[in-house]
Structure formats: C-alpha cells, structure tokens
Amino acid sequence: MCPNCEDFARTVLLLGQLALYADMAGADLDFVDAVSLSLAVSLPEPPPGVFLDGYDPDGGPASPGDS
C-alpha cells in the first residue's frame, strides 16, 4: 500500500462524516466550518490513480475574485 493511502482515505472518510453531521438538525455549524477547513487543508497528496492521467488542478476555470 502506498504510504499516504491510509491517511488520505481516513481524512476523506472524516470529511464525509462531517458532511453528514452538518445535515443533522441541531448541528453546530461553527464546529463544522472550523473542522472541515482543517481537514481539507490536512489532506495529503492523493494516492496514485485517484485522478485521471493529465489532471491539472490549476487548469479549470478561474475562481471568483481571481484575475
């Protein structure tokens, strides 16, 4: 198994569980905002094969506010 596969899978799982929690009645959305950003930033490099060959994360359309 590649060295980052387990970390990547665990972090993606936590993000998914957090999304489910956010949809629950009474969820603490301040908690969701804080933790989701932390989890997203902590994602390691995706394991090989997650994206198609030639995928360029910077090749998409400009984000709002980009020039």
PDB file of N, CA and C in Angstrom:
ATOM      1  N   MET A   1       0.851  -1.188   0.000  1.00  0.00           N
ATOM      2  CA  MET A   1       0.000   0.000   0.000  1.00  0.00           C
ATOM      3  C   MET A   1       0.889   1.241   0.000  1.00  0.00           C
ATOM      4  N   CYS A   2       0.483   2.253  -0.728  1.00  0.00           N
ATOM      5  CA  CYS A   2       1.284   3.475  -0.789  1.00  0.00           C
ATOM      6  C   CYS A   2       1.300   4.149   0.584  1.00  0.00           C
ATOM      7  N   PRO A   3       2.333   4.928   0.883  1.00  0.00           N
ATOM      8  CA  PRO A   3       2.485   5.482   2.234  1.00  0.00           C
ATOM      9  C   PRO A   3       1.370   6.437   2.657  1.00  0.00           C
ATOM     10  N   ASN A   4       0.749   7.151   1.725  1.00  0.00           N
ATOM     11  CA  ASN A   4      -0.275   8.127   2.099  1.00  0.00           C
ATOM     12  C   ASN A   4      -1.701   7.635   1.887  1.00  0.00           C
ATOM     13  N   CYS A   5      -1.877   6.425   1.392  1.00  0.00           N
ATOM     14  CA  CYS A   5      -3.227   5.932   1.079  1.00  0.00           C
ATOM     15  C   CYS A   5      -4.110   5.874   2.316  1.00  0.00           C
ATOM     16  N   GLU A   6      -3.580   5.357   3.405  1.00  0.00           N
ATOM     17  CA  GLU A   6      -4.379   5.231   4.621  1.00  0.00           C
ATOM     18  C   GLU A   6      -4.766   6.605   5.170  1.00  0.00           C
ATOM     19  N   ASP A   7      -3.818   7.553   5.210  1.00  0.00           N
ATOM     20  CA  ASP A   7      -4.120   8.902   5.693  1.00  0.00           C
ATOM     21  C   ASP A   7      -5.150   9.588   4.807  1.00  0.00           C
ATOM     22  N   PHE A   8      -4.992   9.445   3.491  1.00  0.00           N
ATOM     23  CA  PHE A   8      -5.925  10.068   2.563  1.00  0.00           C
ATOM     24  C   PHE A   8      -7.326   9.504   2.752  1.00  0.00           C
ATOM     25  N   ALA A   9      -7.438   8.191   2.816  1.00  0.00           N
ATOM     26  CA  ALA A   9      -8.741   7.544   2.978  1.00  0.00           C
ATOM     27  C   ALA A   9      -9.393   7.933   4.301  1.00  0.00           C
ATOM     28  N   ARG A  10      -8.617   7.983   5.371  1.00  0.00           N
ATOM     29  CA  ARG A  10      -9.162   8.349   6.684  1.00  0.00           C
ATOM     30  C   ARG A  10      -9.664   9.797   6.674  1.00  0.00           C
ATOM     31  N   THR A  11      -8.908  10.699   6.067  1.00  0.00           N
ATOM     32  CA  THR A  11      -9.306  12.108   6.031  1.00  0.00           C
ATOM     33  C   THR A  11     -10.555  12.302   5.185  1.00  0.00           C
ATOM     34  N   VAL A  12     -10.640  11.626   4.051  1.00  0.00           N
ATOM     35  CA  VAL A  12     -11.832  11.720   3.206  1.00  0.00           C
ATOM     36  C   VAL A  12     -13.044  11.158   3.951  1.00  0.00           C
ATOM     37  N   LEU A  13     -12.860  10.061   4.676  1.00  0.00           N
ATOM     38  CA  LEU A  13     -13.948   9.483   5.471  1.00  0.00           C
ATOM     39  C   LEU A  13     -14.427  10.481   6.531  1.00  0.00           C
ATOM     40  N   LEU A  14     -13.500  11.130   7.210  1.00  0.00           N
ATOM     41  CA  LEU A  14     -13.873  12.118   8.230  1.00  0.00           C
ATOM     42  C   LEU A  14     -14.622  13.300   7.612  1.00  0.00           C
ATOM     43  N   LEU A  15     -14.194  13.735   6.432  1.00  0.00           N
ATOM     44  CA  LEU A  15     -14.907  14.820   5.751  1.00  0.00           C
ATOM     45  C   LEU A  15     -16.333  14.396   5.407  1.00  0.00           C
ATOM     46  N   GLY A  16     -16.491  13.158   4.967  1.00  0.00           N
ATOM     47  CA  GLY A  16     -17.828  12.646   4.657  1.00  0.00           C
ATOM     48  C   GLY A  16     -18.705  12.567   5.892  1.00  0.00           C
ATOM     49  N   GLN A  17     -18.153  12.083   7.000  1.00  0.00           N
ATOM     50  CA  GLN A  17     -18.915  12.007   8.238  1.00  0.00           C
ATOM     51  C   GLN A  17     -19.281  13.396   8.742  1.00  0.00           C
ATOM     52  N   LEU A  18     -18.377  14.338   8.557  1.00  0.00           N
ATOM     53  CA  LEU A  18     -18.661  15.710   8.963  1.00  0.00           C
ATOM     54  C   LEU A  18     -19.780  16.304   8.107  1.00  0.00           C
ATOM     55  N   ALA A  19     -19.809  15.990   6.829  1.00  0.00           N
ATOM     56  CA  ALA A  19     -20.884  16.466   5.955  1.00  0.00           C
ATOM     57  C   ALA A  19     -22.226  15.889   6.392  1.00  0.00           C
ATOM     58  N   LEU A  20     -22.247  14.626   6.779  1.00  0.00           N
ATOM     59  CA  LEU A  20     -23.482  14.026   7.277  1.00  0.00           C
ATOM     60  C   LEU A  20     -23.929  14.704   8.574  1.00  0.00           C
ATOM     61  N   TYR A  21     -22.983  14.972   9.455  1.00  0.00           N
ATOM     62  CA  TYR A  21     -23.301  15.653  10.704  1.00  0.00           C
ATOM     63  C   TYR A  21     -23.877  17.045  10.424  1.00  0.00           C
ATOM     64  N   ALA A  22     -23.312  17.758   9.451  1.00  0.00           N
ATOM     65  CA  ALA A  22     -23.759  19.113   9.130  1.00  0.00           C
ATOM     66  C   ALA A  22     -25.215  19.137   8.683  1.00  0.00           C
ATOM     67  N   ASP A  23     -25.695  18.040   8.112  1.00  0.00           N
ATOM     68  CA  ASP A  23     -27.085  17.967   7.650  1.00  0.00           C
ATOM     69  C   ASP A  23     -28.066  17.590   8.754  1.00  0.00           C
ATOM     70  N   MET A  24     -27.559  17.251   9.925  1.00  0.00           N
ATOM     71  CA  MET A  24     -28.440  16.872  11.032  1.00  0.00           C
ATOM     72  C   MET A  24     -29.062  18.104  11.671  1.00  0.00           C
ATOM     73  N   ALA A  25     -30.287  17.950  12.165  1.00  0.00           N
ATOM     74  CA  ALA A  25     -30.924  19.044  12.898  1.00  0.00           C
ATOM     75  C   ALA A  25     -30.123  19.309  14.167  1.00  0.00           C
ATOM     76  N   GLY A  26     -29.850  20.571  14.436  1.00  0.00           N
ATOM     77  CA  GLY A  26     -29.135  20.956  15.648  1.00  0.00           C
ATOM     78  C   GLY A  26     -27.628  20.853  15.546  1.00  0.00           C
ATOM     79  N   ALA A  27     -27.102  20.608  14.355  1.00  0.00           N
ATOM     80  CA  ALA A  27     -25.648  20.510  14.191  1.00  0.00           C
ATOM     81  C   ALA A  27     -24.999  21.855  14.493  1.00  0.00           C
ATOM     82  N   ASP A  28     -23.848  21.811  15.094  1.00  0.00           N
ATOM     83  CA  ASP A  28     -23.078  23.026  15.405  1.00  0.00           C
ATOM     84  C   ASP A  28     -22.304  23.420  14.146  1.00  0.00           C
ATOM     85  N   LEU A  29     -22.850  24.355  13.385  1.00  0.00           N
ATOM     86  CA  LEU A  29     -22.255  24.707  12.094  1.00  0.00           C
ATOM     87  C   LEU A  29     -20.947  25.471  12.243  1.00  0.00           C
ATOM     88  N   ASP A  30     -20.737  26.143  13.381  1.00  0.00           N
ATOM     89  CA  ASP A  30     -19.428  26.774  13.617  1.00  0.00           C
ATOM     90  C   ASP A  30     -18.352  25.700  13.744  1.00  0.00           C
ATOM     91  N   PHE A  31     -18.693  24.616  14.434  1.00  0.00           N
ATOM     92  CA  PHE A  31     -17.777  23.476  14.552  1.00  0.00           C
ATOM     93  C   PHE A  31     -17.496  22.886  13.170  1.00  0.00           C
ATOM     94  N   VAL A  32     -18.545  22.704  12.380  1.00  0.00           N
ATOM     95  CA  VAL A  32     -18.391  22.133  11.042  1.00  0.00           C
ATOM     96  C   VAL A  32     -17.472  23.004  10.196  1.00  0.00           C
ATOM     97  N   ASP A  33     -17.663  24.319  10.240  1.00  0.00           N
ATOM     98  CA  ASP A  33     -16.810  25.224   9.460  1.00  0.00           C
ATOM     99  C   ASP A  33     -15.349  25.111   9.872  1.00  0.00           C
ATOM    100  N   ALA A  34     -15.099  25.109  11.179  1.00  0.00           N
ATOM    101  CA  ALA A  34     -13.721  25.069  11.668  1.00  0.00           C
ATOM    102  C   ALA A  34     -13.049  23.737  11.338  1.00  0.00           C
ATOM    103  N   VAL A  35     -13.745  22.642  11.590  1.00  0.00           N
ATOM    104  CA  VAL A  35     -13.139  21.325  11.404  1.00  0.00           C
ATOM    105  C   VAL A  35     -13.012  20.981   9.919  1.00  0.00           C
ATOM    106  N   SER A  36     -13.990  21.350   9.100  1.00  0.00           N
ATOM    107  CA  SER A  36     -13.913  20.999   7.681  1.00  0.00           C
ATOM    108  C   SER A  36     -12.717  21.671   7.010  1.00  0.00           C
ATOM    109  N   LEU A  37     -12.458  22.927   7.349  1.00  0.00           N
ATOM    110  CA  LEU A  37     -11.297  23.607   6.768  1.00  0.00           C
ATOM    111  C   LEU A  37     -10.001  22.942   7.214  1.00  0.00           C
ATOM    112  N   SER A  38      -9.933  22.581   8.481  1.00  0.00           N
ATOM    113  CA  SER A  38      -8.724  21.926   8.989  1.00  0.00           C
ATOM    114  C   SER A  38      -8.500  20.581   8.319  1.00  0.00           C
ATOM    115  N   LEU A  39      -9.562  19.814   8.149  1.00  0.00           N
ATOM    116  CA  LEU A  39      -9.427  18.515   7.493  1.00  0.00           C
ATOM    117  C   LEU A  39      -9.034  18.674   6.028  1.00  0.00           C
ATOM    118  N   ALA A  40      -9.658  19.609   5.348  1.00  0.00           N
ATOM    119  CA  ALA A  40      -9.358  19.805   3.929  1.00  0.00           C
ATOM    120  C   ALA A  40      -7.896  20.210   3.723  1.00  0.00           C
ATOM    121  N   VAL A  41      -7.398  21.076   4.576  1.00  0.00           N
ATOM    122  CA  VAL A  41      -6.012  21.527   4.455  1.00  0.00           C
ATOM    123  C   VAL A  41      -5.043  20.397   4.788  1.00  0.00           C
ATOM    124  N   SER A  42      -5.458  19.476   5.657  1.00  0.00           N
ATOM    125  CA  SER A  42      -4.556  18.404   6.077  1.00  0.00           C
ATOM    126  C   SER A  42      -4.529  17.227   5.110  1.00  0.00           C
ATOM    127  N   LEU A  43      -5.339  17.268   4.048  1.00  0.00           N
ATOM    128  CA  LEU A  43      -5.318  16.157   3.096  1.00  0.00           C
ATOM    129  C   LEU A  43      -3.915  15.983   2.513  1.00  0.00           C
ATOM    130  N   PRO A  44      -3.393  14.764   2.604  1.00  0.00           N
ATOM    131  CA  PRO A  44      -2.099  14.526   1.961  1.00  0.00           C
ATOM    132  C   PRO A  44      -2.275  14.451   0.446  1.00  0.00           C
ATOM    133  N   GLU A  45      -1.180  14.335  -0.243  1.00  0.00           N
ATOM    134  CA  GLU A  45      -1.228  14.156  -1.700  1.00  0.00           C
ATOM    135  C   GLU A  45      -2.072  12.922  -2.006  1.00  0.00           C
ATOM    136  N   PRO A  46      -3.021  13.029  -2.938  1.00  0.00           N
ATOM    137  CA  PRO A  46      -3.864  11.859  -3.233  1.00  0.00           C
ATOM    138  C   PRO A  46      -3.033  10.680  -3.743  1.00  0.00           C
ATOM    139  N   PRO A  47      -3.441   9.461  -3.412  1.00  0.00           N
ATOM    140  CA  PRO A  47      -2.727   8.284  -3.907  1.00  0.00           C
ATOM    141  C   PRO A  47      -2.806   8.190  -5.426  1.00  0.00           C
ATOM    142  N   PRO A  48      -1.864   7.497  -6.029  1.00  0.00           N
ATOM    143  CA  PRO A  48      -1.899   7.326  -7.480  1.00  0.00           C
ATOM    144  C   PRO A  48      -3.198   6.656  -7.923  1.00  0.00           C
ATOM    145  N   GLY A  49      -3.742   7.120  -9.033  1.00  0.00           N
ATOM    146  CA  GLY A  49      -4.950   6.529  -9.585  1.00  0.00           C
ATOM    147  C   GLY A  49      -6.235   7.205  -9.159  1.00  0.00           C
ATOM    148  N   VAL A  50      -6.174   8.174  -8.225  1.00  0.00           N
ATOM    149  CA  VAL A  50      -7.382   8.871  -7.791  1.00  0.00           C
ATOM    150  C   VAL A  50      -7.879   9.785  -8.906  1.00  0.00           C
ATOM    151  N   PHE A  51      -6.960  10.463  -9.573  1.00  0.00           N
ATOM    152  CA  PHE A  51      -7.315  11.358 -10.667  1.00  0.00           C
ATOM    153  C   PHE A  51      -6.828  10.759 -11.982  1.00  0.00           C
ATOM    154  N   LEU A  52      -7.490  11.129 -13.064  1.00  0.00           N
ATOM    155  CA  LEU A  52      -7.087  10.662 -14.389  1.00  0.00           C
ATOM    156  C   LEU A  52      -5.715  11.198 -14.747  1.00  0.00           C
ATOM    157  N   ASP A  53      -4.993  10.466 -15.585  1.00  0.00           N
ATOM    158  CA  ASP A  53      -3.695  10.941 -16.059  1.00  0.00           C
ATOM    159  C   ASP A  53      -3.870  12.279 -16.757  1.00  0.00           C
ATOM    160  N   GLY A  54      -2.967  13.197 -16.488  1.00  0.00           N
ATOM    161  CA  GLY A  54      -3.028  14.511 -17.105  1.00  0.00           C
ATOM    162  C   GLY A  54      -3.908  15.504 -16.374  1.00  0.00           C
ATOM    163  N   TYR A  55      -4.514  15.097 -15.232  1.00  0.00           N
ATOM    164  CA  TYR A  55      -5.362  16.005 -14.475  1.00  0.00           C
ATOM    165  C   TYR A  55      -4.527  17.169 -13.962  1.00  0.00           C
ATOM    166  N   ASP A  56      -5.019  18.375 -14.177  1.00  0.00           N
ATOM    167  CA  ASP A  56      -4.329  19.580 -13.715  1.00  0.00           C
ATOM    168  C   ASP A  56      -5.277  20.349 -12.811  1.00  0.00           C
ATOM    169  N   PRO A  57      -5.012  20.373 -11.487  1.00  0.00           N
ATOM    170  CA  PRO A  57      -5.926  21.059 -10.579  1.00  0.00           C
ATOM    171  C   PRO A  57      -5.985  22.565 -10.821  1.00  0.00           C
ATOM    172  N   ASP A  58      -4.977  23.108 -11.486  1.00  0.00           N
ATOM    173  CA  ASP A  58      -4.970  24.545 -11.778  1.00  0.00           C
ATOM    174  C   ASP A  58      -5.488  24.839 -13.183  1.00  0.00           C
ATOM    175  N   GLY A  59      -5.969  23.839 -13.896  1.00  0.00           N
ATOM    176  CA  GLY A  59      -6.371  24.031 -15.278  1.00  0.00           C
ATOM    177  C   GLY A  59      -7.845  24.359 -15.475  1.00  0.00           C
ATOM    178  N   GLY A  60      -8.601  24.500 -14.390  1.00  0.00           N
ATOM    179  CA  GLY A  60     -10.029  24.761 -14.522  1.00  0.00           C
ATOM    180  C   GLY A  60     -10.332  26.234 -14.678  1.00  0.00           C
ATOM    181  N   PRO A  61     -11.595  26.580 -14.643  1.00  0.00           N
ATOM    182  CA  PRO A  61     -11.979  27.988 -14.789  1.00  0.00           C
ATOM    183  C   PRO A  61     -11.514  28.807 -13.591  1.00  0.00           C
ATOM    184  N   ALA A  62     -11.408  30.098 -13.792  1.00  0.00           N
ATOM    185  CA  ALA A  62     -10.979  30.992 -12.723  1.00  0.00           C
ATOM    186  C   ALA A  62     -12.015  31.020 -11.619  1.00  0.00           C
ATOM    187  N   SER A  63     -11.532  31.079 -10.390  1.00  0.00           N
ATOM    188  CA  SER A  63     -12.423  31.200  -9.232  1.00  0.00           C
ATOM    189  C   SER A  63     -12.871  32.639  -9.084  1.00  0.00           C
ATOM    190  N   PRO A  64     -14.014  32.873  -8.450  1.00  0.00           N
ATOM    191  CA  PRO A  64     -14.432  34.252  -8.211  1.00  0.00           C
ATOM    192  C   PRO A  64     -13.354  35.034  -7.475  1.00  0.00           C
ATOM    193  N   GLY A  65     -13.042  36.199  -7.931  1.00  0.00           N
ATOM    194  CA  GLY A  65     -12.018  37.028  -7.318  1.00  0.00           C
ATOM    195  C   GLY A  65     -10.659  36.861  -7.956  1.00  0.00           C
ATOM    196  N   ASP A  66     -10.465  35.811  -8.761  1.00  0.00           N
ATOM    197  CA  ASP A  66      -9.199  35.645  -9.479  1.00  0.00           C
ATOM    198  C   ASP A  66      -9.215  36.560 -10.699  1.00  0.00           C
ATOM    199  N   SER A  67      -8.031  37.011 -11.060  1.00  0.00           N
ATOM    200  CA  SER A  67      -7.979  37.875 -12.251  1.00  0.00           C
ATOM    201  C   SER A  67      -7.669  37.074 -13.487  1.00  0.00           C
TER     202      SER A  67
END
